[in-house]
Tab-separated table of C-alpha atoms and ligand atoms in Angstrom:
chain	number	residue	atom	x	y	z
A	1	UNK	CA	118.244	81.318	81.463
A	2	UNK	CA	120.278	83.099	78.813
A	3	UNK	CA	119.610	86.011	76.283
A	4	UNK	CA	117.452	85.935	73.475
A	5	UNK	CA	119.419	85.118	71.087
A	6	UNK	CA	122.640	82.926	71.250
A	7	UNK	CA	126.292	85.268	71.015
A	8	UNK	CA	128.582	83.500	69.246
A	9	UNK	CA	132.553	84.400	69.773
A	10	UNK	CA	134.990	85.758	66.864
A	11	UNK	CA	137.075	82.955	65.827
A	12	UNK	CA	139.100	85.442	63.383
A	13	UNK	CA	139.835	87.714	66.359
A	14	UNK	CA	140.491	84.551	68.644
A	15	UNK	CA	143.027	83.271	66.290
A	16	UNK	CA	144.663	86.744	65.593
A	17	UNK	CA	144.999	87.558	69.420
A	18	UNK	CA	146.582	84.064	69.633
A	19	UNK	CA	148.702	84.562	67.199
A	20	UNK	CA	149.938	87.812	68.189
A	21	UNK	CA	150.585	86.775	71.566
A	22	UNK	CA	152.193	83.351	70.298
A	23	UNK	CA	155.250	85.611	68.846
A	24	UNK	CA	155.898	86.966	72.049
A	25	UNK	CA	158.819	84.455	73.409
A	26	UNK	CA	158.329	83.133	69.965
A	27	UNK	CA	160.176	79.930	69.064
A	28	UNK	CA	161.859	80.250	65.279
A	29	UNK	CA	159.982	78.429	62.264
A	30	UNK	CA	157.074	76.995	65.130
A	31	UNK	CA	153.885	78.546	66.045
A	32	UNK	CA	155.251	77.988	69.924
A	33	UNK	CA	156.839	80.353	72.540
A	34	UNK	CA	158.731	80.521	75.287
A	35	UNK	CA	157.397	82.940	78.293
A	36	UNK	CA	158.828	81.498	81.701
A	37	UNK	CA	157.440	82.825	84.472
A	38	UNK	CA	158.541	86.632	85.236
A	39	UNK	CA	161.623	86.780	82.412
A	40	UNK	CA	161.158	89.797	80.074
A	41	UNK	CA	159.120	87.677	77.559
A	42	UNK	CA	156.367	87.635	80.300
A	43	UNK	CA	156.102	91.312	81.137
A	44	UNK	CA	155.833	91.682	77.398
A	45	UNK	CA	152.989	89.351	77.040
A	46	UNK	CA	151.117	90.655	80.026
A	47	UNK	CA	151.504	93.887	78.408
A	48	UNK	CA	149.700	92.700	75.186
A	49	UNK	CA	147.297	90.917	77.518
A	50	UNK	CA	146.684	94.106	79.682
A	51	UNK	CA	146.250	96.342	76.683
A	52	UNK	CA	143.534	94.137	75.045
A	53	UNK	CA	141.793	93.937	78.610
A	54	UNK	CA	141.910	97.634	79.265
A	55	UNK	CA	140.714	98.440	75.417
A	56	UNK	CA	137.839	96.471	76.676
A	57	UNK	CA	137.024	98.655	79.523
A	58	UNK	CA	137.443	96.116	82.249
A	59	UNK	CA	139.113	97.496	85.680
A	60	UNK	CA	141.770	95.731	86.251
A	61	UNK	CA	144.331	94.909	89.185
A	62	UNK	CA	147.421	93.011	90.074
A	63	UNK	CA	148.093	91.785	92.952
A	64	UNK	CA	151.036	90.927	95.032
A	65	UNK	CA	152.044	87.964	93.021
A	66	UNK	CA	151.297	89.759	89.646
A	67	UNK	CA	147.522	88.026	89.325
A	68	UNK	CA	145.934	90.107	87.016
A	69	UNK	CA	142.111	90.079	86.848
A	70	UNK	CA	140.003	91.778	84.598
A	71	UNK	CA	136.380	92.653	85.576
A	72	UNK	CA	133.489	93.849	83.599
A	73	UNK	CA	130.891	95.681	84.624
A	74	UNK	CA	129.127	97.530	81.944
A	75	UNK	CA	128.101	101.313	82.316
A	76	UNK	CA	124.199	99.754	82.045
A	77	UNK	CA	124.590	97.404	84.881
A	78	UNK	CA	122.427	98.041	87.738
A	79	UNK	CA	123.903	99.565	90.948
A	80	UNK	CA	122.232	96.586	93.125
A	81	UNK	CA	124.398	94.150	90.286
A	82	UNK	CA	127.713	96.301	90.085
A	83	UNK	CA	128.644	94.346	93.551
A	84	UNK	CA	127.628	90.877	93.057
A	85	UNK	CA	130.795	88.498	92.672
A	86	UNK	CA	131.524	87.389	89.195
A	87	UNK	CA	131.534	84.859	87.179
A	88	UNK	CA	135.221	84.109	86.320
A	89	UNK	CA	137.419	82.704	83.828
A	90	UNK	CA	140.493	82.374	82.891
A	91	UNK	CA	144.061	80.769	82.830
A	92	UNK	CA	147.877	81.802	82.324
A	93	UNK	CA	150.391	83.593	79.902
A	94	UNK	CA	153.359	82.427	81.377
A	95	UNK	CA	154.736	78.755	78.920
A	96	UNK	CA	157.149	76.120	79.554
A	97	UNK	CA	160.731	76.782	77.715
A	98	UNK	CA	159.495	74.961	74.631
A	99	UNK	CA	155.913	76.436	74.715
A	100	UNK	CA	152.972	75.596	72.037
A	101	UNK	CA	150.413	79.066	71.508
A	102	UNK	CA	147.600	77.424	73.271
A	103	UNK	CA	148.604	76.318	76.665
A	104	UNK	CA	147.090	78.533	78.922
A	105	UNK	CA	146.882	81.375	76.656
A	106	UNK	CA	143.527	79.953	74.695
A	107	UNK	CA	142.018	80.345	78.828
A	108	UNK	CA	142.742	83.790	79.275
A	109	UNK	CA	142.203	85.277	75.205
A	110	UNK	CA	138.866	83.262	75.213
A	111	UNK	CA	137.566	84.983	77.970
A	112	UNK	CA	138.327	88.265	76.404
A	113	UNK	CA	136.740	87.043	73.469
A	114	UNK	CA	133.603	86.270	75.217
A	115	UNK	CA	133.515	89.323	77.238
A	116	UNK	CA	133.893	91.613	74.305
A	117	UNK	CA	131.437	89.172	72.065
A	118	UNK	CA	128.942	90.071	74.763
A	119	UNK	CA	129.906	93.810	74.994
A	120	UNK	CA	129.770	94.338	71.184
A	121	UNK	CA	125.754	92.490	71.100
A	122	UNK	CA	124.697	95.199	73.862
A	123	UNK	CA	124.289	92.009	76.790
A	124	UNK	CA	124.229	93.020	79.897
A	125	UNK	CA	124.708	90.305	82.696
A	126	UNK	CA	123.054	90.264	86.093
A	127	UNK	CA	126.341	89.943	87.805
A	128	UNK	CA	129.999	91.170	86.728
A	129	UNK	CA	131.706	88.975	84.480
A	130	UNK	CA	135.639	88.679	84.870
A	131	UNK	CA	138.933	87.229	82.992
A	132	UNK	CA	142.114	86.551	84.865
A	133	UNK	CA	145.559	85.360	84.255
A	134	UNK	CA	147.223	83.736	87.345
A	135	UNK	CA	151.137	83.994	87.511
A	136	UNK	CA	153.676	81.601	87.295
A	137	UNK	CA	151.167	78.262	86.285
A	138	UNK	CA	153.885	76.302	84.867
A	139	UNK	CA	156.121	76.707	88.200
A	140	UNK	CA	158.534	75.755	85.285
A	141	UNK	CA	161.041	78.367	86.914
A	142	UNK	CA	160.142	78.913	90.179
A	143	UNK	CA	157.916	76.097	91.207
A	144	UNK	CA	155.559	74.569	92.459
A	145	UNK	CA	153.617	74.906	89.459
A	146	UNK	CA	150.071	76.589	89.875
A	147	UNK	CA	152.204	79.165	92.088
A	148	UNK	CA	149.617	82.240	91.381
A	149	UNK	CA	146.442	80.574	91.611
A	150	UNK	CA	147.485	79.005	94.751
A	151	UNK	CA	148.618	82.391	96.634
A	152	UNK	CA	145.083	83.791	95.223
A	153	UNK	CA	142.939	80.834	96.989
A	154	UNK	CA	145.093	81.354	100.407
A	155	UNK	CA	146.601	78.233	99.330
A	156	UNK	CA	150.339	80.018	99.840
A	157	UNK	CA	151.576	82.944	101.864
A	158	UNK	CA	152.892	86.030	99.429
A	159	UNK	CA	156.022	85.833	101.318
A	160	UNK	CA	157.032	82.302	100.901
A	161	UNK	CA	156.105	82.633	97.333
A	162	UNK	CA	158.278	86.321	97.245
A	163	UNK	CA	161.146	83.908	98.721
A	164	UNK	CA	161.046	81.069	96.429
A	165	UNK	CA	164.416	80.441	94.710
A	166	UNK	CA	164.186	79.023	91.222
A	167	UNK	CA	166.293	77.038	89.011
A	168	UNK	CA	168.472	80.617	87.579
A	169	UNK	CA	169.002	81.403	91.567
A	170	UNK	CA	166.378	84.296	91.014
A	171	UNK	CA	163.432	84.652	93.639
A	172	UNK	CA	160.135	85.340	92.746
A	173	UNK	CA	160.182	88.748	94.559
A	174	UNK	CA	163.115	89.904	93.019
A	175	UNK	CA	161.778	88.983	89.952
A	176	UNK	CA	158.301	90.652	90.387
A	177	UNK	CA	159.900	93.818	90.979
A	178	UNK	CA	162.245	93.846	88.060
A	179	UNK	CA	159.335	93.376	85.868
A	180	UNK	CA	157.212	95.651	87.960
A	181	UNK	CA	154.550	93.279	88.974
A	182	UNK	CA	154.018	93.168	92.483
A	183	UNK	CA	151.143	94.548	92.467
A	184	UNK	CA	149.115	96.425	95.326
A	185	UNK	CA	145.567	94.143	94.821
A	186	UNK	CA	145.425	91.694	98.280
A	187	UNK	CA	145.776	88.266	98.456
A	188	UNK	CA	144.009	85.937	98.917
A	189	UNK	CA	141.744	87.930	95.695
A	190	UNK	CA	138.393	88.413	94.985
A	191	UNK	CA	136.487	85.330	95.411
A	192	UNK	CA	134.513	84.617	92.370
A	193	UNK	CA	130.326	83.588	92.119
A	194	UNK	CA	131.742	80.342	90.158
A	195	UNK	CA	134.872	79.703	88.095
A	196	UNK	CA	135.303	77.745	84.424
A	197	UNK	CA	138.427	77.469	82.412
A	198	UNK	CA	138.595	76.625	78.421
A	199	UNK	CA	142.152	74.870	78.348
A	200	UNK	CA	143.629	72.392	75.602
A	201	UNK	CA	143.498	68.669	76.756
A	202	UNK	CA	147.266	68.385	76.202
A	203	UNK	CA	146.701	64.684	75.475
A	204	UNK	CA	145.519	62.048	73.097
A	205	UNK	CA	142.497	61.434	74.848
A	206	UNK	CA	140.117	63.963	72.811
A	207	UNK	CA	141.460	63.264	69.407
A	208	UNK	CA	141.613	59.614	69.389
A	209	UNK	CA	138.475	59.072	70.493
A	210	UNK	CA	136.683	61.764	67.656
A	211	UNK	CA	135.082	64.275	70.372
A	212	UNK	CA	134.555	67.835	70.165
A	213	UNK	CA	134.608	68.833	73.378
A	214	UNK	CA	136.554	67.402	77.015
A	215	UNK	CA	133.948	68.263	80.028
A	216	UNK	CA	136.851	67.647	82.770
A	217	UNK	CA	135.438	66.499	86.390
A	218	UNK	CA	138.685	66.914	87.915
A	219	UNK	CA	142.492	67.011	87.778
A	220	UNK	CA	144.880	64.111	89.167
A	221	UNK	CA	147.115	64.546	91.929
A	222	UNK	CA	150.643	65.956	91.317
A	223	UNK	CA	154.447	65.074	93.261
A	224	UNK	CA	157.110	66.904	92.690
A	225	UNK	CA	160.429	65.934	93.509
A	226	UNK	CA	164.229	67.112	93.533
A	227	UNK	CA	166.633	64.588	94.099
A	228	UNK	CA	170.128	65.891	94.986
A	229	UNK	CA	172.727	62.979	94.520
A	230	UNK	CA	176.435	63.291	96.359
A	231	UNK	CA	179.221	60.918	94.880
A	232	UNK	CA	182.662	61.176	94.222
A	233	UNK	CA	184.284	63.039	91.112
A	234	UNK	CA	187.275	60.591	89.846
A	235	UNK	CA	188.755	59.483	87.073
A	236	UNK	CA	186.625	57.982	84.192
A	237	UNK	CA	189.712	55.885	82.856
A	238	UNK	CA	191.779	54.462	85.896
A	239	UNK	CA	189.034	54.370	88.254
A	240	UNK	CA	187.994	50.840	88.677
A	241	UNK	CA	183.763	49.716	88.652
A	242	UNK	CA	184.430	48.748	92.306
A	243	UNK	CA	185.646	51.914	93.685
A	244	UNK	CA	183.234	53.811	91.855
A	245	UNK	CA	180.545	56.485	94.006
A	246	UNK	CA	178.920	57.735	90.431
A	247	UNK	CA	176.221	60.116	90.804
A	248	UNK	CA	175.601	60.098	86.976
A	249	UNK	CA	174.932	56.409	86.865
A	250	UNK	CA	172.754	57.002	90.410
A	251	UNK	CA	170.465	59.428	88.506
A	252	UNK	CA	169.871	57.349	85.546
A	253	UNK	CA	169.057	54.368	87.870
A	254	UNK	CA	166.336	56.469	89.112
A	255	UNK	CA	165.146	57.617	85.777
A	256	UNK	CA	164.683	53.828	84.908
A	257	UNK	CA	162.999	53.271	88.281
A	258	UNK	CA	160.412	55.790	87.289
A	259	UNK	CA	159.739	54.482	83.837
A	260	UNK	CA	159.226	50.934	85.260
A	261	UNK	CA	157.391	52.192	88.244
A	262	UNK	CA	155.205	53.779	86.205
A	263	UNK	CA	154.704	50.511	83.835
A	264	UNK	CA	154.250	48.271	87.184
A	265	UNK	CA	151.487	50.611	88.294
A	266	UNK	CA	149.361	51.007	84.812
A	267	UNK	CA	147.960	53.701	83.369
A	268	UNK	CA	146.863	56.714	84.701
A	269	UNK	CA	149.962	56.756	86.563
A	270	UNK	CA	153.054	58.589	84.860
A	271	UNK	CA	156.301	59.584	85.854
A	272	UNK	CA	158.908	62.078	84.705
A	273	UNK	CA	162.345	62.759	85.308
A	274	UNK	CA	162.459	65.949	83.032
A	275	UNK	CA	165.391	67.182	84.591
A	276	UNK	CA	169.119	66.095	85.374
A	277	UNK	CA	172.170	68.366	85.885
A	278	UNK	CA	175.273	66.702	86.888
A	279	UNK	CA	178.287	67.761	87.930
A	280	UNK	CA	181.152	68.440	86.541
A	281	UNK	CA	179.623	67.012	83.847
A	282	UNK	CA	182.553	66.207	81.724
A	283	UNK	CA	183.437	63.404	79.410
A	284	UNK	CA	186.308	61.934	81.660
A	285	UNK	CA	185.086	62.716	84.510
A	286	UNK	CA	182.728	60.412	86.841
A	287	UNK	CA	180.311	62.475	87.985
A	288	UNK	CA	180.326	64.087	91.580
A	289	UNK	CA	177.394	64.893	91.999
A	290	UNK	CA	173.290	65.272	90.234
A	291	UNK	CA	170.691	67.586	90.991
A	292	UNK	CA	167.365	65.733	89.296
A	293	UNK	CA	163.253	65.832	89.235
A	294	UNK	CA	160.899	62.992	89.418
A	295	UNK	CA	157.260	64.220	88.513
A	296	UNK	CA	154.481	61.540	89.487
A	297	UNK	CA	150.742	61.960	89.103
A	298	UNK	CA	147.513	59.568	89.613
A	299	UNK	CA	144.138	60.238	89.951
A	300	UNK	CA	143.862	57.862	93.155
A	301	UNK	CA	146.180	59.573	96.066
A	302	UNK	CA	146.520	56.203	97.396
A	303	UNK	CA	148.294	55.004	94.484
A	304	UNK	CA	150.349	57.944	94.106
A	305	UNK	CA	151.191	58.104	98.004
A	306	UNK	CA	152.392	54.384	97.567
A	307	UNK	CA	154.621	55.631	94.158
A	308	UNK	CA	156.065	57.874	96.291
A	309	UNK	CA	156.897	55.717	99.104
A	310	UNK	CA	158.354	53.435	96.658
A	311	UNK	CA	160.457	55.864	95.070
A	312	UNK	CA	162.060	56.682	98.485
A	313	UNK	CA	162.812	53.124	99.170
A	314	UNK	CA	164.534	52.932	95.682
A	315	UNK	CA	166.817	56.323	96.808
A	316	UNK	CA	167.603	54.320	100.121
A	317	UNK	CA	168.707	51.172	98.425
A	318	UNK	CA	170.642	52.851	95.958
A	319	UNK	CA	172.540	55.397	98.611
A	320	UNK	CA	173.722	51.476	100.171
A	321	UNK	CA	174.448	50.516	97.111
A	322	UNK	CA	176.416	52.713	95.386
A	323	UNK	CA	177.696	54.625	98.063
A	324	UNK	CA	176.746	57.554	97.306
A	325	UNK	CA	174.732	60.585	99.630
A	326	UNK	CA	171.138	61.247	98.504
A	327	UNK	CA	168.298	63.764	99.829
A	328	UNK	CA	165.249	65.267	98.757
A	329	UNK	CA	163.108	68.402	98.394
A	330	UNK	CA	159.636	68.143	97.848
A	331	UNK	CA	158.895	71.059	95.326
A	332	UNK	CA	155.240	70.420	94.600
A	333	UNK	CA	152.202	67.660	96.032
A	334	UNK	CA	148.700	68.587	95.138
A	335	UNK	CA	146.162	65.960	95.976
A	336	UNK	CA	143.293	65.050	93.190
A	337	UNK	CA	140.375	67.558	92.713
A	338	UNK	CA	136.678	67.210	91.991
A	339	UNK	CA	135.394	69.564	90.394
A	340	UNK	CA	131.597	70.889	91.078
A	341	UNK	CA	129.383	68.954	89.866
A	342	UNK	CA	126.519	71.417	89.211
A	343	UNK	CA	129.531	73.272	87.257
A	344	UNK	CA	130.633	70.019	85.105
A	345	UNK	CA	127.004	69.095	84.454
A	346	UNK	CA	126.422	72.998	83.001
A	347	UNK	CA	129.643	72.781	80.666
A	348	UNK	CA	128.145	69.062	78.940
A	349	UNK	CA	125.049	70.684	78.536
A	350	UNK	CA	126.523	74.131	76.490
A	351	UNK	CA	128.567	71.891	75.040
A	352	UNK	CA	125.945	69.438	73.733
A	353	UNK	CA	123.257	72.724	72.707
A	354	UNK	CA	126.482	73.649	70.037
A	355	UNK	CA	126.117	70.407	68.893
A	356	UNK	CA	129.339	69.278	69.508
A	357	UNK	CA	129.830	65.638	71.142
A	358	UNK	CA	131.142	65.334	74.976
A	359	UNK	CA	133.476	63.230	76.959
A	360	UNK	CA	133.526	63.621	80.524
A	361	UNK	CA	137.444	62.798	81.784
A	362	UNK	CA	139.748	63.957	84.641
A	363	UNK	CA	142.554	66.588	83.667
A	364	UNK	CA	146.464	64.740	83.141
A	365	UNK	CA	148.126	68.444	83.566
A	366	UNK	CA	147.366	70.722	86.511
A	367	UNK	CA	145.641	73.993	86.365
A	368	UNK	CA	144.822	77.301	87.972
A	369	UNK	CA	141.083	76.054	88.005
A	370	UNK	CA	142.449	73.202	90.514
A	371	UNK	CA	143.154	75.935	92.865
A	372	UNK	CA	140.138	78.331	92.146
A	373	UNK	CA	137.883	75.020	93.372
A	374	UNK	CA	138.960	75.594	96.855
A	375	UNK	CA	137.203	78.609	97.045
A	376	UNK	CA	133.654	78.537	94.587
A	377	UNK	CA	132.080	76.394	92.421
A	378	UNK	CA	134.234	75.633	89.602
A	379	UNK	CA	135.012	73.266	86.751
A	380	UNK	CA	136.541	73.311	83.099
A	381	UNK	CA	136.506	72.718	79.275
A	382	UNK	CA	138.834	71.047	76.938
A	383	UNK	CA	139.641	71.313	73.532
A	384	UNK	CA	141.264	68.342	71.270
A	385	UNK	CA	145.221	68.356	70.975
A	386	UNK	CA	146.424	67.150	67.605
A	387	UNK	CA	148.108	63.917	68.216
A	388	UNK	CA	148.507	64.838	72.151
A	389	UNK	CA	151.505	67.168	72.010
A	390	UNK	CA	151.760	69.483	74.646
A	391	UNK	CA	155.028	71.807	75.899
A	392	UNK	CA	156.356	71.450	72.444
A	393	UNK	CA	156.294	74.270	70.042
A	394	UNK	CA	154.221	71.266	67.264
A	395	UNK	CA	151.282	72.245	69.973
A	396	UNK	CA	148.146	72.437	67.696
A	397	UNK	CA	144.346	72.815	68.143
A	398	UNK	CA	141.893	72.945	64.989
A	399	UNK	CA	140.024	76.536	64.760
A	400	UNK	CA	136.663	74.477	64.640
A	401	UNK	CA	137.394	73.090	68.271
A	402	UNK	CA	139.069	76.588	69.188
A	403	UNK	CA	135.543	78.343	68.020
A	404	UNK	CA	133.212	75.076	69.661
A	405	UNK	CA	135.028	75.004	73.018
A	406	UNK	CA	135.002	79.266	73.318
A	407	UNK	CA	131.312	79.052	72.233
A	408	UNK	CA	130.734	76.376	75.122
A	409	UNK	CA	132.815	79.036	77.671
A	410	UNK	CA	130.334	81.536	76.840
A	411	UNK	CA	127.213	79.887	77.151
A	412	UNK	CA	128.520	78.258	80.792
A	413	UNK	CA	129.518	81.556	82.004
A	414	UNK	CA	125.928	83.074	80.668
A	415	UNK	CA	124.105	79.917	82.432
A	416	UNK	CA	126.745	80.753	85.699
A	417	UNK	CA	125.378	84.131	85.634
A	418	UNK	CA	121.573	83.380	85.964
A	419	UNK	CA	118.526	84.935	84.048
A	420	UNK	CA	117.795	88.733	84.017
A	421	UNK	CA	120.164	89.000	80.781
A	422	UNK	CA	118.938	92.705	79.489
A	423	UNK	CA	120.072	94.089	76.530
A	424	UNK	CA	119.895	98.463	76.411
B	501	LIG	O1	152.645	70.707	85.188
B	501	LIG	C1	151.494	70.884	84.788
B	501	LIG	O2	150.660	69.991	84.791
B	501	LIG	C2	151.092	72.231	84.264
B	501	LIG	O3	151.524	72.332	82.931
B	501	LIG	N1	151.609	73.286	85.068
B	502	LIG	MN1	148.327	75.145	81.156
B	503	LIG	MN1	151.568	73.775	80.796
């Protein structure tokens, strides 16, 4: 059921929030930012966040990991109602290094906006309505990546998450507390009546093929690897090919194994190596040693399983080969997700009653919603990306889809709600 008449969000006030928040961390000349997890950029975007949350009258906590949730409960709500779980929504603040304004932050401000688009019209739901933003997403810093959303869900203890080392040396918990968010809310958190997120698409998918609106049935599975090479510094003009242990030339073998792993296995499956530091790394100098990543995804676990294998088999062979000492750290392995059906089949339909035109597609990027499906029914929306760039300040999304996709997040979370809408 839903009201009597059909809310529509604020697209002026979605794109000013946005925008606001987008200069936080904000990358010179580019609408982008850059807000790594916990680094004073954050705390002064949660701020922002908080304020607009708290003008809005929701009670808010954090909790031990700096998960802030926002819950509304009008004064008008019933007592019997005031206890009900929520519907939830919501995302992250925190971007990669070379950040675009939408990434996560279009989740959390479009739940605002369709809280306080429903507060301003007088609605009152049947159940309490909430907005979160779940810490550390990217796991960019500190990973794995989903980091907050998975120590909400259970999915990771608070200390092995306060423990985590990132790539500064920092830990999470030292960092929590020198921002002052470690928070006294309990994890696991509040487990919600149902769960949708509004997110970009981050790819080409949307935009090539002319559609409004992404309804996403699931997200792919996710490996994360660090691959610590050991050779033997020497020098780069007397040292003959044969005597060489070169950890430089070790890491850019596997870069190229990836790539043509990755082309071997056909699309969806992708692989990164986003990341190489070597050491000493010097012009003269053959490298003694390389710290890298190798990021591989798939929709079938199977498939990715078998990537993986593979890619262990290449790190043996070359350790023969080249002489050289190599080990690895897994840093983050998510299987695929499903996402509710019931939930997936709500978003086509709000989707579809705007008028806009649907694709149903699995999720390339992981997401806090991945997580929040362990625990309740859950499933999300996506908005086009203009020409597919994602984690790049160039990040775009037309206001039209902004407005269309925040429209369809309101009308799922009123259908997620169930009848008995009253307005005073
Ligand atoms: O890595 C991801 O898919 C997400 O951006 N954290
Ligand atoms: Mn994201
Ligand atoms: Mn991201």
């Amino acid at each position: 059921m839903t009201p009597e008449s059909d809310p529509h969000i604020d697209i002026e006030r979605l794109l000013s929030r946005l925008a606001e928040l987008s200069e936080i961390g904000g990358i010179d000349e580019t609408t982008g930012c850059s807000r790594l997890a916990f680094t004073d950029a954050d705390r002064a975007g949660r701020e922002l966040v908080l304020t607009w949350m708290r003008d809005l009258g929701l009670e808010v906590t954090v909790d031990g990991i700096g998960n802030v949730v926002g819950v509304w409960r009008p004064d008008s709500m019933p007592e019997d109602a005031r206890d009900l779980a929520p519907v939830m929504t919501g995302s992250h603040i925190d971007t990669v290094a070379t950040g675009g304004r939408y990434d996560g932050n279009l989740g959390v401000l479009a739940g605002i906006e369709v809280i306080e688009t429903l507060a301003t019209e007088g609605f009152v739901p049947p159940r309490p309505l909430a907005v979160a933003f779940f810490s550390n997403e990217e796991g960019a810093r500190f990973a794995p990546d989903m980091m907050g959303s998975l120590v909400y869900v259970g999915g990771m203890g608070l200390e092995q998450a306060h423990n985590t080392v990132g790539i500064d040396g920092a830990t999470v918990g030292e960092e929590l507390d020198r921002i002052g968010y470690r928070g006294p809310a309990p994890c696991p958190g509040l487990v919600p009546h149902a769960f949708v997120e509004l997110h970009i698409e981050q790819g080409p998918v949307l935009e090539e093929a002319g559609i409004d609106v992404g309804v996403v049935e699931g997200v792919q599975g996710i490996s994360w690897t660090e691959v610590t090479i050991e050779g033997q510094s020497n020098h780069a003009g007397t040292t003959p090919m044969r005597l060489r242990h070169d950890a430089g030339f070790a890491a850019a073998s596997v870069a190229t194994f990836v790539r043509s792993l990755a082309r071997e296995l056909g699309h969806p499956q992708v692989g990164t190596v986003g990341a190489i530091d070597l050491h000493p790394n010097l012009v003269n100098v053959v490298a003694a040693s390389a710290t890298l990543t190798v990021d591989l995804r798939n929709t079938d676990n199977g498939i990715l399983t078998g990537a993986e294998q593979r890619l262990h088999t290449h790190l043996d062979e070359l350790a023969t080969t080249e002489g050289v000492a190599v080990s690895t750290r897994s840093l983050a392995r998510f299987d695929p997700v499903v996402f509710d059906s019931r939930v997936v089949d709500l978003v086509e339909a709000a989707a579809r009653s705007l008028g806009a035109t649907t694709l149903r597609m699995p999720s390339g990027a992981g997401h806090d919603a991945q997580m929040m499906a362990r625990v309740c029914p859950t499933a999300m929306i996506f908005t086009p990306s203009h020409k597919g760039i994602s984690h790049n300040p160039a990040e775009h999304t037309d206001p039209d889809h902004l407005a269309v996709g925040a429209d369809t997040l309101l009308q799922v979370m009123l259908d997620l709600a169930g009848g008995g809408w009253s307005r005073p």
